[in-house]
mmCIF file of C-alpha atoms in Angstrom:
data_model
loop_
_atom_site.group_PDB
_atom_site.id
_atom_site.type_symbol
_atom_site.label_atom_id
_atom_site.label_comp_id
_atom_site.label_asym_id
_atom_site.label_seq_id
_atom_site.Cartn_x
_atom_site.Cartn_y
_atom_site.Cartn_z
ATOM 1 C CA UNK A 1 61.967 -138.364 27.175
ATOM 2 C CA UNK A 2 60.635 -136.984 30.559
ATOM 3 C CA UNK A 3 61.876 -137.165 33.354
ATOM 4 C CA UNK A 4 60.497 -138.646 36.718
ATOM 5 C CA UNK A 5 62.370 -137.739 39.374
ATOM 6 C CA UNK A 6 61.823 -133.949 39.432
ATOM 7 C CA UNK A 7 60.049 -131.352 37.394
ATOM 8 C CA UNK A 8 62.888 -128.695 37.983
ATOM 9 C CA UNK A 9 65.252 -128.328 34.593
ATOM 10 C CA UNK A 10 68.261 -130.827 34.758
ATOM 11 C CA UNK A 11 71.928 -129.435 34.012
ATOM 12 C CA UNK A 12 73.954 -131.571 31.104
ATOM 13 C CA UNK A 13 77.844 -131.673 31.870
ATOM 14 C CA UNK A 14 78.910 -134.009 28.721
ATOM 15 C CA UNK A 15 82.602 -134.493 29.176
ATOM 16 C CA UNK A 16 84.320 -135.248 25.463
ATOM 17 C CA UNK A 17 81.750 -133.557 23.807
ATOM 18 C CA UNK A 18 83.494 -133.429 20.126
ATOM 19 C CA UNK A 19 83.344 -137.085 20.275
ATOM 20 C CA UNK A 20 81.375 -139.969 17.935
ATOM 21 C CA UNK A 21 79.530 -140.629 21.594
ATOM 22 C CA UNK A 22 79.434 -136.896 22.925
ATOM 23 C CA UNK A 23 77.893 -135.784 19.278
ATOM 24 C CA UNK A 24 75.204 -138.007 19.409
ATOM 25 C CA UNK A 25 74.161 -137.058 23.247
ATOM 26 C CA UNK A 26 74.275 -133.494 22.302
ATOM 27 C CA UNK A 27 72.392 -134.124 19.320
ATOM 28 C CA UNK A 28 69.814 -136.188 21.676
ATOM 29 C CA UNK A 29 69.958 -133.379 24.313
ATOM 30 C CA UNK A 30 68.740 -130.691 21.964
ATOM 31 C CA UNK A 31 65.705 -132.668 21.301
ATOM 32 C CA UNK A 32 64.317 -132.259 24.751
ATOM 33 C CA UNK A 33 62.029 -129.698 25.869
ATOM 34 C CA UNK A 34 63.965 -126.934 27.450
ATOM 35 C CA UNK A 35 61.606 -127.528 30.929
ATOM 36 C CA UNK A 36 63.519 -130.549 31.084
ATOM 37 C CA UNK A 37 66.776 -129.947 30.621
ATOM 38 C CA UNK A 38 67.734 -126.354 30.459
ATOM 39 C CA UNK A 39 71.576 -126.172 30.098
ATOM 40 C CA UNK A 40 73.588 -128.175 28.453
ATOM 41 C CA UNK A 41 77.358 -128.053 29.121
ATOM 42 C CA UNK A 42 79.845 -129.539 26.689
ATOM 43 C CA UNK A 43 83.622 -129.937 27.703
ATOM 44 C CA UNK A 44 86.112 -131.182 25.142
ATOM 45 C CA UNK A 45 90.122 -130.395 24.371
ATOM 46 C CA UNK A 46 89.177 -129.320 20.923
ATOM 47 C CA UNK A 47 87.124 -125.946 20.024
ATOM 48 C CA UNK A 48 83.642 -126.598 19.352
ATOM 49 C CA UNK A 49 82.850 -128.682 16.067
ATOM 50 C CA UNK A 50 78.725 -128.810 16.157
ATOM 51 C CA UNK A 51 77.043 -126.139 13.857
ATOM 52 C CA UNK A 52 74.251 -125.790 16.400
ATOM 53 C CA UNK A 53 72.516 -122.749 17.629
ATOM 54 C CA UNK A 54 70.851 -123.619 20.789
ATOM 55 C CA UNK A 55 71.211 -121.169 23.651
ATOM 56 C CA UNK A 56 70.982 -123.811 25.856
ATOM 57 C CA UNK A 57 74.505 -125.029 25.082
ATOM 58 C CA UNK A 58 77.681 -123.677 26.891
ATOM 59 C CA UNK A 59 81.130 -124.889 25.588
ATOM 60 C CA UNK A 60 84.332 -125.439 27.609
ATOM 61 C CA UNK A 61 87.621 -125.948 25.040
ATOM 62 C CA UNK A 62 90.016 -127.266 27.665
ATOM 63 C CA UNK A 63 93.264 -129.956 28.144
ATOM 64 C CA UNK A 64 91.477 -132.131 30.743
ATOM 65 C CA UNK A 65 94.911 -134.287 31.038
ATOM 66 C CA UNK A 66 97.137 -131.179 31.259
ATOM 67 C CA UNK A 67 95.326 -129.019 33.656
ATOM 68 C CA UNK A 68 94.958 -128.581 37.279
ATOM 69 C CA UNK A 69 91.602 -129.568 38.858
ATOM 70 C CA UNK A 70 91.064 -125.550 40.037
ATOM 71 C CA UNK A 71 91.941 -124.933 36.501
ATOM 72 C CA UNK A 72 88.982 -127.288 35.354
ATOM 73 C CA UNK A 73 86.689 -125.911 37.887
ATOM 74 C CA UNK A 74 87.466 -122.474 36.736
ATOM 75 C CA UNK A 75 86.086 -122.928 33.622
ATOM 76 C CA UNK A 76 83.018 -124.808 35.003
ATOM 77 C CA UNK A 77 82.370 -121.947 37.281
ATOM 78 C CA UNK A 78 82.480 -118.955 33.939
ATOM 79 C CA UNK A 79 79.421 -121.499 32.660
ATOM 80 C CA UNK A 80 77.438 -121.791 36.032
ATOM 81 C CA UNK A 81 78.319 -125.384 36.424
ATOM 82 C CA UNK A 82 77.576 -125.584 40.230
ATOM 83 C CA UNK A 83 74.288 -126.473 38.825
ATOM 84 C CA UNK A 84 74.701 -129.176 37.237
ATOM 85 C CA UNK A 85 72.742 -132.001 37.686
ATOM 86 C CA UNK A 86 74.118 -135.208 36.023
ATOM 87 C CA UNK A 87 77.132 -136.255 33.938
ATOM 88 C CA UNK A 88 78.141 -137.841 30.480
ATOM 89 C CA UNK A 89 81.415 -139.029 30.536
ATOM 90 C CA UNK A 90 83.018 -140.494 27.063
ATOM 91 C CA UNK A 91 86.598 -138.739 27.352
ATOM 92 C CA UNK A 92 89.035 -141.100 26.170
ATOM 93 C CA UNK A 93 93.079 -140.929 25.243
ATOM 94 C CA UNK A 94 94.348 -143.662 22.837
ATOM 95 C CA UNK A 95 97.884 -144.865 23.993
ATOM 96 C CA UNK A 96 100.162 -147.852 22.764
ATOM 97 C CA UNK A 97 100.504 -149.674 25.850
ATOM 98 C CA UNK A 98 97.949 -151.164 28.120
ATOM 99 C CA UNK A 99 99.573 -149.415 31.108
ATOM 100 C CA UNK A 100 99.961 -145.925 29.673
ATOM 101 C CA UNK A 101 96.176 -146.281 28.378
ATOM 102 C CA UNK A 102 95.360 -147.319 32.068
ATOM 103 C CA UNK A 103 97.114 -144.267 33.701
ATOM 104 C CA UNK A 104 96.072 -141.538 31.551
ATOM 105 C CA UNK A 105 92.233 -142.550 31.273
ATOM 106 C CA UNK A 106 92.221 -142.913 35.168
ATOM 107 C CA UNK A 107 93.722 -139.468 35.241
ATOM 108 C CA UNK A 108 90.934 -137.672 32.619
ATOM 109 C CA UNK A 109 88.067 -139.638 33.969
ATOM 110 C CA UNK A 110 89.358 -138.745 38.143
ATOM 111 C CA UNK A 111 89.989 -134.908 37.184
ATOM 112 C CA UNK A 112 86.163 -134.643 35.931
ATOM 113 C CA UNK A 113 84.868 -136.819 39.428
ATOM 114 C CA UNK A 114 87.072 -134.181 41.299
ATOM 115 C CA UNK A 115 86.113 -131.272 39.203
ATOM 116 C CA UNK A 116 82.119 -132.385 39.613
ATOM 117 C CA UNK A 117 82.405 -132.756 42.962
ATOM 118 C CA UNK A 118 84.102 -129.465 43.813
ATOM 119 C CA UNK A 119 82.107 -127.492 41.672
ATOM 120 C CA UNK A 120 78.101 -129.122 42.224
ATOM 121 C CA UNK A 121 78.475 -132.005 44.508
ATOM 122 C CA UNK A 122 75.741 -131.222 46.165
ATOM 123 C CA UNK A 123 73.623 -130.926 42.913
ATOM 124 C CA UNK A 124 74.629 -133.634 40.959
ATOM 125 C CA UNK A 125 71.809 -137.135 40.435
ATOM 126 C CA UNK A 126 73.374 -138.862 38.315
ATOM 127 C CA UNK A 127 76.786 -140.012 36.633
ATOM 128 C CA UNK A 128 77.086 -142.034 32.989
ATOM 129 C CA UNK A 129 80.303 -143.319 32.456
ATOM 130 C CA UNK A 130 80.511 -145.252 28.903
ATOM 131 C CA UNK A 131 83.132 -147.966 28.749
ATOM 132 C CA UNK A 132 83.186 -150.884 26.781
ATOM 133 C CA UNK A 133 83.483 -154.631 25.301
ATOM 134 C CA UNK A 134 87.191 -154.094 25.745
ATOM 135 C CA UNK A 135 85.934 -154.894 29.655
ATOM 136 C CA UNK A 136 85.598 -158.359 27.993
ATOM 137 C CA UNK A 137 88.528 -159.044 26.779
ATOM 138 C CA UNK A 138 87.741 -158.757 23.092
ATOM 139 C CA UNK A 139 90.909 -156.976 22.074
ATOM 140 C CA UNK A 140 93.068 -159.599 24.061
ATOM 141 C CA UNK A 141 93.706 -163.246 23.808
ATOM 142 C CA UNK A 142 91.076 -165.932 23.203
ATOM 143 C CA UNK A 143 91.956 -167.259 26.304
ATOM 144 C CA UNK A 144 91.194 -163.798 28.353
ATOM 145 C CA UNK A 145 87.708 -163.709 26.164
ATOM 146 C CA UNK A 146 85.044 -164.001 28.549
ATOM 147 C CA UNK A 147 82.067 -166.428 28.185
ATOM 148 C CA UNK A 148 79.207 -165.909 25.402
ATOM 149 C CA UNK A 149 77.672 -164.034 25.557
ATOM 150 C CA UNK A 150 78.876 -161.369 27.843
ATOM 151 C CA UNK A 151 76.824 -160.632 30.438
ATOM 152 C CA UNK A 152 77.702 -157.856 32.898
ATOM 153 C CA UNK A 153 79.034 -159.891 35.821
ATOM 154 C CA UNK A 154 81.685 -161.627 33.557
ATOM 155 C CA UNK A 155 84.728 -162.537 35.844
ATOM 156 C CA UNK A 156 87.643 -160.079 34.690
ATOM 157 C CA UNK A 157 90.664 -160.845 32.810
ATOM 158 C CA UNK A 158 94.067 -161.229 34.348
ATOM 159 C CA UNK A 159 96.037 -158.300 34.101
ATOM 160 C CA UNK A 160 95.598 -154.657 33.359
ATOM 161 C CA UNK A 161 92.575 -153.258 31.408
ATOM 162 C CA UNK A 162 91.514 -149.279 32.078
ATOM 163 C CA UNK A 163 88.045 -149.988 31.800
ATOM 164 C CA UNK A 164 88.164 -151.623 35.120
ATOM 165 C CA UNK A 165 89.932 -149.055 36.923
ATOM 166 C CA UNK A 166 87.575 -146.299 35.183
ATOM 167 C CA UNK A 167 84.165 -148.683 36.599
ATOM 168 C CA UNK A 168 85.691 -149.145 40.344
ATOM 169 C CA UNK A 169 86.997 -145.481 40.113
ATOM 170 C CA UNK A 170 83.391 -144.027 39.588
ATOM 171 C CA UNK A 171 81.873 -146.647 42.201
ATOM 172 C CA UNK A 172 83.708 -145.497 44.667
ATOM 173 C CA UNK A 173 83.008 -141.639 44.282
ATOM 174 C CA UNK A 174 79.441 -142.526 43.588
ATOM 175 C CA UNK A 175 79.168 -144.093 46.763
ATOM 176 C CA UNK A 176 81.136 -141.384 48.668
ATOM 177 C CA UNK A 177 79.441 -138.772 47.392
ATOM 178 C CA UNK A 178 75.833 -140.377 47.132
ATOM 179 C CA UNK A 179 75.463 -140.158 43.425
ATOM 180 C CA UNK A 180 73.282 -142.733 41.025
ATOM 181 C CA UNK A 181 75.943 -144.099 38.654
ATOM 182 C CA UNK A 182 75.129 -145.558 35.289
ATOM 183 C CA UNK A 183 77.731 -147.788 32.951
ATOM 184 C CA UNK A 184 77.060 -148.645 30.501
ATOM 185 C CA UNK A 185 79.078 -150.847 27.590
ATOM 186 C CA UNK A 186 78.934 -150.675 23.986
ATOM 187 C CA UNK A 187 80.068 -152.957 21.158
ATOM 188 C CA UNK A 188 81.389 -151.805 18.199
ATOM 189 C CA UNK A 189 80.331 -147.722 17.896
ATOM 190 C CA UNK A 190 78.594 -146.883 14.898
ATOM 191 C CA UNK A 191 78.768 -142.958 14.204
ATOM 192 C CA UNK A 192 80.326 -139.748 13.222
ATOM 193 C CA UNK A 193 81.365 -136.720 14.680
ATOM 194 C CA UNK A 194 83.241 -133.489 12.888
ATOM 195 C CA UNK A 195 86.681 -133.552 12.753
ATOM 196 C CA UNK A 196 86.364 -136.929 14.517
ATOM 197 C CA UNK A 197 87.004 -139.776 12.164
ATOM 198 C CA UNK A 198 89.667 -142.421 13.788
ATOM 199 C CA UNK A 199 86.486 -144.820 13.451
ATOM 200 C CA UNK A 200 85.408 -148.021 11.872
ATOM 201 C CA UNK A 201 82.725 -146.352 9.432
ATOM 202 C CA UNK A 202 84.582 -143.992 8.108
ATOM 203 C CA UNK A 203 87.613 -145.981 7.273
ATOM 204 C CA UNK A 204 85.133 -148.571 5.731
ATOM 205 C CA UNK A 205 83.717 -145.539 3.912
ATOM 206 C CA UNK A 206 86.880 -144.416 2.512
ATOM 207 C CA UNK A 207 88.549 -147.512 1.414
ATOM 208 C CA UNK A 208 84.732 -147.594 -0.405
ATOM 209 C CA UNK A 209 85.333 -144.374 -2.093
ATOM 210 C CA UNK A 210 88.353 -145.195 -3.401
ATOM 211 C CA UNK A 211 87.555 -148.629 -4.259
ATOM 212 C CA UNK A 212 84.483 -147.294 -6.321
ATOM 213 C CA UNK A 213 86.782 -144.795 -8.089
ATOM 214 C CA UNK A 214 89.480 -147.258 -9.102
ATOM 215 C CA UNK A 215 86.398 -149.312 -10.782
ATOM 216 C CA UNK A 216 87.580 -152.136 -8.230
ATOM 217 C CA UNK A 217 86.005 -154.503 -6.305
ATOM 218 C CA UNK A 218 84.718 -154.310 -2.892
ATOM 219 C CA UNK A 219 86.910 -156.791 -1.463
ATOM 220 C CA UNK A 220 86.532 -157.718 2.031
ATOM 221 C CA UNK A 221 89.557 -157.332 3.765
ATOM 222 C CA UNK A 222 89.522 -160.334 6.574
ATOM 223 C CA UNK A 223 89.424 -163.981 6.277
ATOM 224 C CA UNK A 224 86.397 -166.732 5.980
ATOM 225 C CA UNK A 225 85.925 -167.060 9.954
ATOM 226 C CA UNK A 226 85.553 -163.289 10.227
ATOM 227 C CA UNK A 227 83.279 -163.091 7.137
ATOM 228 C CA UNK A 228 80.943 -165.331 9.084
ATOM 229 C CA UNK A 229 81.717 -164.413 13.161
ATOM 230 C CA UNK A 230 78.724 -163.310 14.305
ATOM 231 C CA UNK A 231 78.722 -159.843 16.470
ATOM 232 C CA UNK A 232 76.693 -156.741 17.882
ATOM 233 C CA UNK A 233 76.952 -153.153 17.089
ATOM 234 C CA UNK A 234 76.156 -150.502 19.448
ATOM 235 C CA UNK A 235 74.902 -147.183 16.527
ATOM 236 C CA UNK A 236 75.976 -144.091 18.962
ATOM 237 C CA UNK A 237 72.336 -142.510 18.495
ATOM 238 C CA UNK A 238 71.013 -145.600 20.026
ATOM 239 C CA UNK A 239 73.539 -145.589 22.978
ATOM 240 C CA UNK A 240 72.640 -142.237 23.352
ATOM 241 C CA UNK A 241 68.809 -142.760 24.145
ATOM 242 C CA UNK A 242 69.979 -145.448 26.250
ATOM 243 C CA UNK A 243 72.116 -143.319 28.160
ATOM 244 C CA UNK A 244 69.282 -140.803 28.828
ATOM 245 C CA UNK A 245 66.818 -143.266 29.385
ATOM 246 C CA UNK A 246 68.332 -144.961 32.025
ATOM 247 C CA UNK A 247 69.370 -141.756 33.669
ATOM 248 C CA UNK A 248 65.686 -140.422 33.720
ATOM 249 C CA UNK A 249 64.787 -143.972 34.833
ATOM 250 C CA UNK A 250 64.219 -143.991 38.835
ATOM 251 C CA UNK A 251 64.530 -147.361 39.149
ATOM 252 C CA UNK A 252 67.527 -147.725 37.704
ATOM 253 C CA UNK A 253 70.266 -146.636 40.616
ATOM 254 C CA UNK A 254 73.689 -147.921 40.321
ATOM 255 C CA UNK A 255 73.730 -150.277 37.503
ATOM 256 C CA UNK A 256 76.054 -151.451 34.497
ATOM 257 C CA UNK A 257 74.175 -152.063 31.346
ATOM 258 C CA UNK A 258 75.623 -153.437 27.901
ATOM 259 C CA UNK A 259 74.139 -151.480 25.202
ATOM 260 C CA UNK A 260 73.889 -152.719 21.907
ATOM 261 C CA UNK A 261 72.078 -152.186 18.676
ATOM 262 C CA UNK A 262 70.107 -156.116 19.382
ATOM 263 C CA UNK A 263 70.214 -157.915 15.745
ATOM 264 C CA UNK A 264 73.322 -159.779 15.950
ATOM 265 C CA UNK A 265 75.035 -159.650 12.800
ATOM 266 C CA UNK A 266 77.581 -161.112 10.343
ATOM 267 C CA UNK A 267 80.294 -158.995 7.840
ATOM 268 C CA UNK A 268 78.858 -161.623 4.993
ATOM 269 C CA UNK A 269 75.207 -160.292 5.779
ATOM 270 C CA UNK A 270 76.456 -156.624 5.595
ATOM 271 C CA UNK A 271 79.062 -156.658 2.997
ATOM 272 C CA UNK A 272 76.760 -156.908 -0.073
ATOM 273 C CA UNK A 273 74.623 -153.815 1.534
ATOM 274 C CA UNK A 274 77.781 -151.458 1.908
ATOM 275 C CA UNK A 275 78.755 -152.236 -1.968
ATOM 276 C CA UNK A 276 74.830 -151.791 -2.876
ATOM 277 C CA UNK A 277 75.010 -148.142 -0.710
ATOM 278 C CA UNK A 278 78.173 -147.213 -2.721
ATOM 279 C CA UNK A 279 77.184 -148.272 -5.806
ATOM 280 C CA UNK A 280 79.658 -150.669 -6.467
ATOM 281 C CA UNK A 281 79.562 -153.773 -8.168
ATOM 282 C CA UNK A 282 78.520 -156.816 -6.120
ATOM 283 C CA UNK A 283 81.628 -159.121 -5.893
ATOM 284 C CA UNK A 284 81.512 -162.970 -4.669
ATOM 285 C CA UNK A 285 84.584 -163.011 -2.115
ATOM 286 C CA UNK A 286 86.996 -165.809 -2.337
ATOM 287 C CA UNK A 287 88.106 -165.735 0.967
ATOM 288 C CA UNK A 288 91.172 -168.092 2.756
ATOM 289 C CA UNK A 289 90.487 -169.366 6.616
ATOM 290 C CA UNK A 290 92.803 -168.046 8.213
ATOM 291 C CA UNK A 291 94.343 -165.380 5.905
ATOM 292 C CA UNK A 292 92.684 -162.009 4.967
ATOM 293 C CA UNK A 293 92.516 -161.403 1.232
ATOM 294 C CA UNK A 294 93.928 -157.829 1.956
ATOM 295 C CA UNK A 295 95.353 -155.524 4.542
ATOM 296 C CA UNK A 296 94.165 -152.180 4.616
ATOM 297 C CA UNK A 297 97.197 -150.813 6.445
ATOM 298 C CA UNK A 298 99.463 -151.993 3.391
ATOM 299 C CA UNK A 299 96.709 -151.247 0.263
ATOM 300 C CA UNK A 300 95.578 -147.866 1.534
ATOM 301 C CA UNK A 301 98.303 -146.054 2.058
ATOM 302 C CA UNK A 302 99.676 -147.004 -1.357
ATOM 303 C CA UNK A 303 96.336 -144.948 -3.244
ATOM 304 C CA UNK A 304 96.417 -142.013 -1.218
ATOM 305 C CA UNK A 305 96.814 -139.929 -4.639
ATOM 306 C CA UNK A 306 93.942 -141.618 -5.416
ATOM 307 C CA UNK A 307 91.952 -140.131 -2.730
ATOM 308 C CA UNK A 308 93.855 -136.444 -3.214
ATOM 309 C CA UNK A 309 92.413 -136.743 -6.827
ATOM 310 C CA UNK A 310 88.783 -137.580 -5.083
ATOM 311 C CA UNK A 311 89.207 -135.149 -1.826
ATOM 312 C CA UNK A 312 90.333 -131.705 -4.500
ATOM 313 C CA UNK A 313 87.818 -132.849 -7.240
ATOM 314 C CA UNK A 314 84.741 -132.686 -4.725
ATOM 315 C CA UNK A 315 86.049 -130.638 -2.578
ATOM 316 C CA UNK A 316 86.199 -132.605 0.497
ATOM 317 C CA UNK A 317 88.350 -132.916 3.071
ATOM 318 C CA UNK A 318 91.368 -134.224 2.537
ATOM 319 C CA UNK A 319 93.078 -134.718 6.034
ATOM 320 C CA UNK A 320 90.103 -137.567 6.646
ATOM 321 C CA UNK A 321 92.655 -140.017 4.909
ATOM 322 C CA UNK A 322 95.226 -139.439 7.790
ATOM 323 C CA UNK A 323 92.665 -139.899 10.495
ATOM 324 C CA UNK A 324 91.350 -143.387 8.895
ATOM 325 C CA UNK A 325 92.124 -146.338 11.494
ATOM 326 C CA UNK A 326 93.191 -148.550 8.794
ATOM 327 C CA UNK A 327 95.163 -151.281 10.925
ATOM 328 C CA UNK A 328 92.480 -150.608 14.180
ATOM 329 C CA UNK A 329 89.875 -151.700 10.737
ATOM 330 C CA UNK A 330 92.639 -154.588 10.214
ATOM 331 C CA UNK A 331 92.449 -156.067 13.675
ATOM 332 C CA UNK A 332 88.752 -155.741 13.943
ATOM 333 C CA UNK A 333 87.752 -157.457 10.209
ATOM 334 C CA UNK A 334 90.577 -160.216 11.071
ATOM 335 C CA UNK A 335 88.952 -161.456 13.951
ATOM 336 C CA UNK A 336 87.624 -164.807 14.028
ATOM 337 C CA UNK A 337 86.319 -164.484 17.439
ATOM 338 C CA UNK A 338 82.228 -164.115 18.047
ATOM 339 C CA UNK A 339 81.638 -161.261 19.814
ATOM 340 C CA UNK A 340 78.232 -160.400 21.390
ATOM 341 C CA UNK A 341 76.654 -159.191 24.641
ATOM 342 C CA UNK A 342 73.407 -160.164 26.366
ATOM 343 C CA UNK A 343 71.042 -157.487 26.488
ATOM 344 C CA UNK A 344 68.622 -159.332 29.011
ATOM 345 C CA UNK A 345 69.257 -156.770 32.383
ATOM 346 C CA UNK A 346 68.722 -153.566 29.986
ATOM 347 C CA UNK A 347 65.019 -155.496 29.085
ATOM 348 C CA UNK A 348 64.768 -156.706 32.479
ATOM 349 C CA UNK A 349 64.527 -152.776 33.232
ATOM 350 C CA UNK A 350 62.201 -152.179 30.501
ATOM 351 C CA UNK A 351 64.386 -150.832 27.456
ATOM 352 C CA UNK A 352 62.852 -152.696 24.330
ATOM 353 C CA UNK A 353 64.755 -150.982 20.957
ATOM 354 C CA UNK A 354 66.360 -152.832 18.697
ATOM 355 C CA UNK A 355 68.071 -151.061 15.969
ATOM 356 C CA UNK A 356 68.880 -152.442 12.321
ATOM 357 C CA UNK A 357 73.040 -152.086 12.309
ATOM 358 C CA UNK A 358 72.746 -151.629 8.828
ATOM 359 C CA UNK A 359 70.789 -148.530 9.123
ATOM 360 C CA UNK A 360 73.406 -147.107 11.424
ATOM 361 C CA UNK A 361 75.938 -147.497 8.772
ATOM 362 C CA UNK A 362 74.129 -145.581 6.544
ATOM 363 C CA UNK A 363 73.355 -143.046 8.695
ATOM 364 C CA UNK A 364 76.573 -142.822 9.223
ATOM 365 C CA UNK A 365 77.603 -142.989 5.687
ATOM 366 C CA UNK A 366 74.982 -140.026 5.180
ATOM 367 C CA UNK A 367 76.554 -137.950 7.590
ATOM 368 C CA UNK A 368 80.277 -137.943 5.896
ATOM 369 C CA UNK A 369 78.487 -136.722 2.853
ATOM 370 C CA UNK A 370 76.963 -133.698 4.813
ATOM 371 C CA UNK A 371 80.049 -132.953 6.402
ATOM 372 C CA UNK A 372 82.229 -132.869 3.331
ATOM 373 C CA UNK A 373 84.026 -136.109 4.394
ATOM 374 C CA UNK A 374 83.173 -138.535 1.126
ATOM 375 C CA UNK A 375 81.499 -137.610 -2.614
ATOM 376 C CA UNK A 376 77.429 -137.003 -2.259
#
């Protein structure tokens, strides 16, 4: 991808670097000539988890939520951040309560603005905050759902949702501070990152494992209406180029995108290709309306022996069980709601990928066996 804008090297600062979403921008970043971008600054709470040698790269292991914003800049000034040039922002806290996930996001997401802008405001093109469907109301009521598909003007929901404090939040510096800002909102994420894996593929990948194991079944744990809702995916490689894209794209200036894989898809259309990738047995669901033929949160838990026996045999890692989002999986298999976004505006500015979801998964899938995560 080249840039055109400027010839001079560009500056990375990718703020929750460790992440499924951080991973796949540094793995994107590395790609690129090093006359384009020339440093490459990663900032997570967690040490380093990449194996990558590229000199380019310069990591910062700090608390963003627990430190001050001189203590941030600190660090950014050891790593010559007063040159950086534009920003990747996927930090995010999980919390139980709408409110506490409101506060604490707005805190991580306003220390980095503050941080940027102390340390290279006068450097700095452009800023790419990541958000989310959760701006649509998918993870609420069908009643605070907003209209199919969902385009990027959708009215908001009543009430309290971080992802629009985070969007007005970085309008508002953006504007201060004369910086191009770029949203953009994924569906579903489709990846992997080291040490990472409170995600949908691996939990789907695990209850696999063990299911293939136990000689069992594949059974799809939802009901008939989310066997056949039809949704998007958003693979985090493809986000990634997206992200970059749009960044290097002059014509894009302050603009929210959705960003999703394009193929709109249905759990009955993947099902039979996950069991086919594990090698398990194809099994005809019998599947209740309303009901889901098994809960994840209840089975899993009860075979975690199971997956000792797998994790000590292989030698894998056996903390990945812990880390599995097996009610998050739950919630988002139970669903009867369609869920999709309209990808006109991001073709409208010229982006034309579509990427098979499937593929993702596998990719995905691929990368847990490189990492020691499930059996080769």
């Amino acid at each position: 991808m080249s840039s055109s804008s400027s010839l001079s090297p560009r500056v990375a600062a990718i703020w929750g670097a460790n992440g499924i979403s951080g991973t796949a921008m540094i793995d994107l970043l590395i790609e690129q000539s090093s006359n384009e971008w020339n440093h490459i600054i990663c900032i997570s709470r967690r040490p380093f988890q990449l194996d990558i040698n590229d000199k380019r790269i310069s990591f910062i292991s700090i608390d963003i939520l627990n430190s001050t914003v001189d203590e941030i800049v600190n660090e950014l000034e050891k790593v010559n951040g007063k040159m950086i040039t534009d920003i990747f922002h996927y930090t995010y806290i999980e919390k139980s309560t709408e409110d506490e996930l409101d506060q604490v996001n707005k805190i991580v997401l306003e220390k980095a603005l503050d941080a940027c802008v102390k340390i290279a405001g006068k450097t700095i093109k452009s800023f790419s905050l990541q958000t989310g469907y959760k701006y649509y109301g998918v993870h609420k009521t069908k009643e605070d759902l907003a209209a199919l598909p969902f385009i990027e003007n959708a009215p908001r929901h009543q009430g309290t949702n971080f992802y629009f404090t985070q969007e007005d939040l970085l309008e508002d510096y953006a504007k201060k501070h004369n910086w191009r800002y770029i949203i953009t909102r994924p569906a579903t994420i489709i990846g992997v990152a080291k040490g990472n894996f409170m995600n949908f593929a691996v939990t789907i990948a695990l209850y696999a494992t063990i299911q293939k194991e136990l000689g069992q079944p594949l059974l799809f744990p939802g009901n008939l209406k989310s066997w056949n809702r039809i949704s998007d995916h958003s693979t985090a490689s493809n986000n990634a180029r997206f992200q970059l894209w749009s960044v290097l794209n002059e014509n894009i200036q302050h603009e929210i995108f959705n960003i999703a894989n394009g193929d709109l898809v249905t759990f009955r259309d993947l099902w039979s290709k996950i069991e086919n990738y594990f090698g398990i047995p194809h099994c005809e669901q019998k599947l209740n309306e309303n009901e889901a033929q098994l809960k994840l949160a209840e089975y899993m838990p009860k075979h975690k022996d199971v997956w000792i026996r797998i994790a000590q045999r292989e030698n894998l890692d056996e903390k990945a069980f812990d880390y599995a989002t097996w009610a998050f999986a739950d919630g988002s298999l139970r669903s009867p709601l369609d869920r999709y976004g309209n990808l006109t505006k991001a073709r409208e500015f010229g982006w034309t990928t579509i990427v098979d979801t499937f593929d993702g998964y596998a990719q995905c899938f691929d990368r847990l066996k490189k990492l020691k995560v499930i059996p080769s």
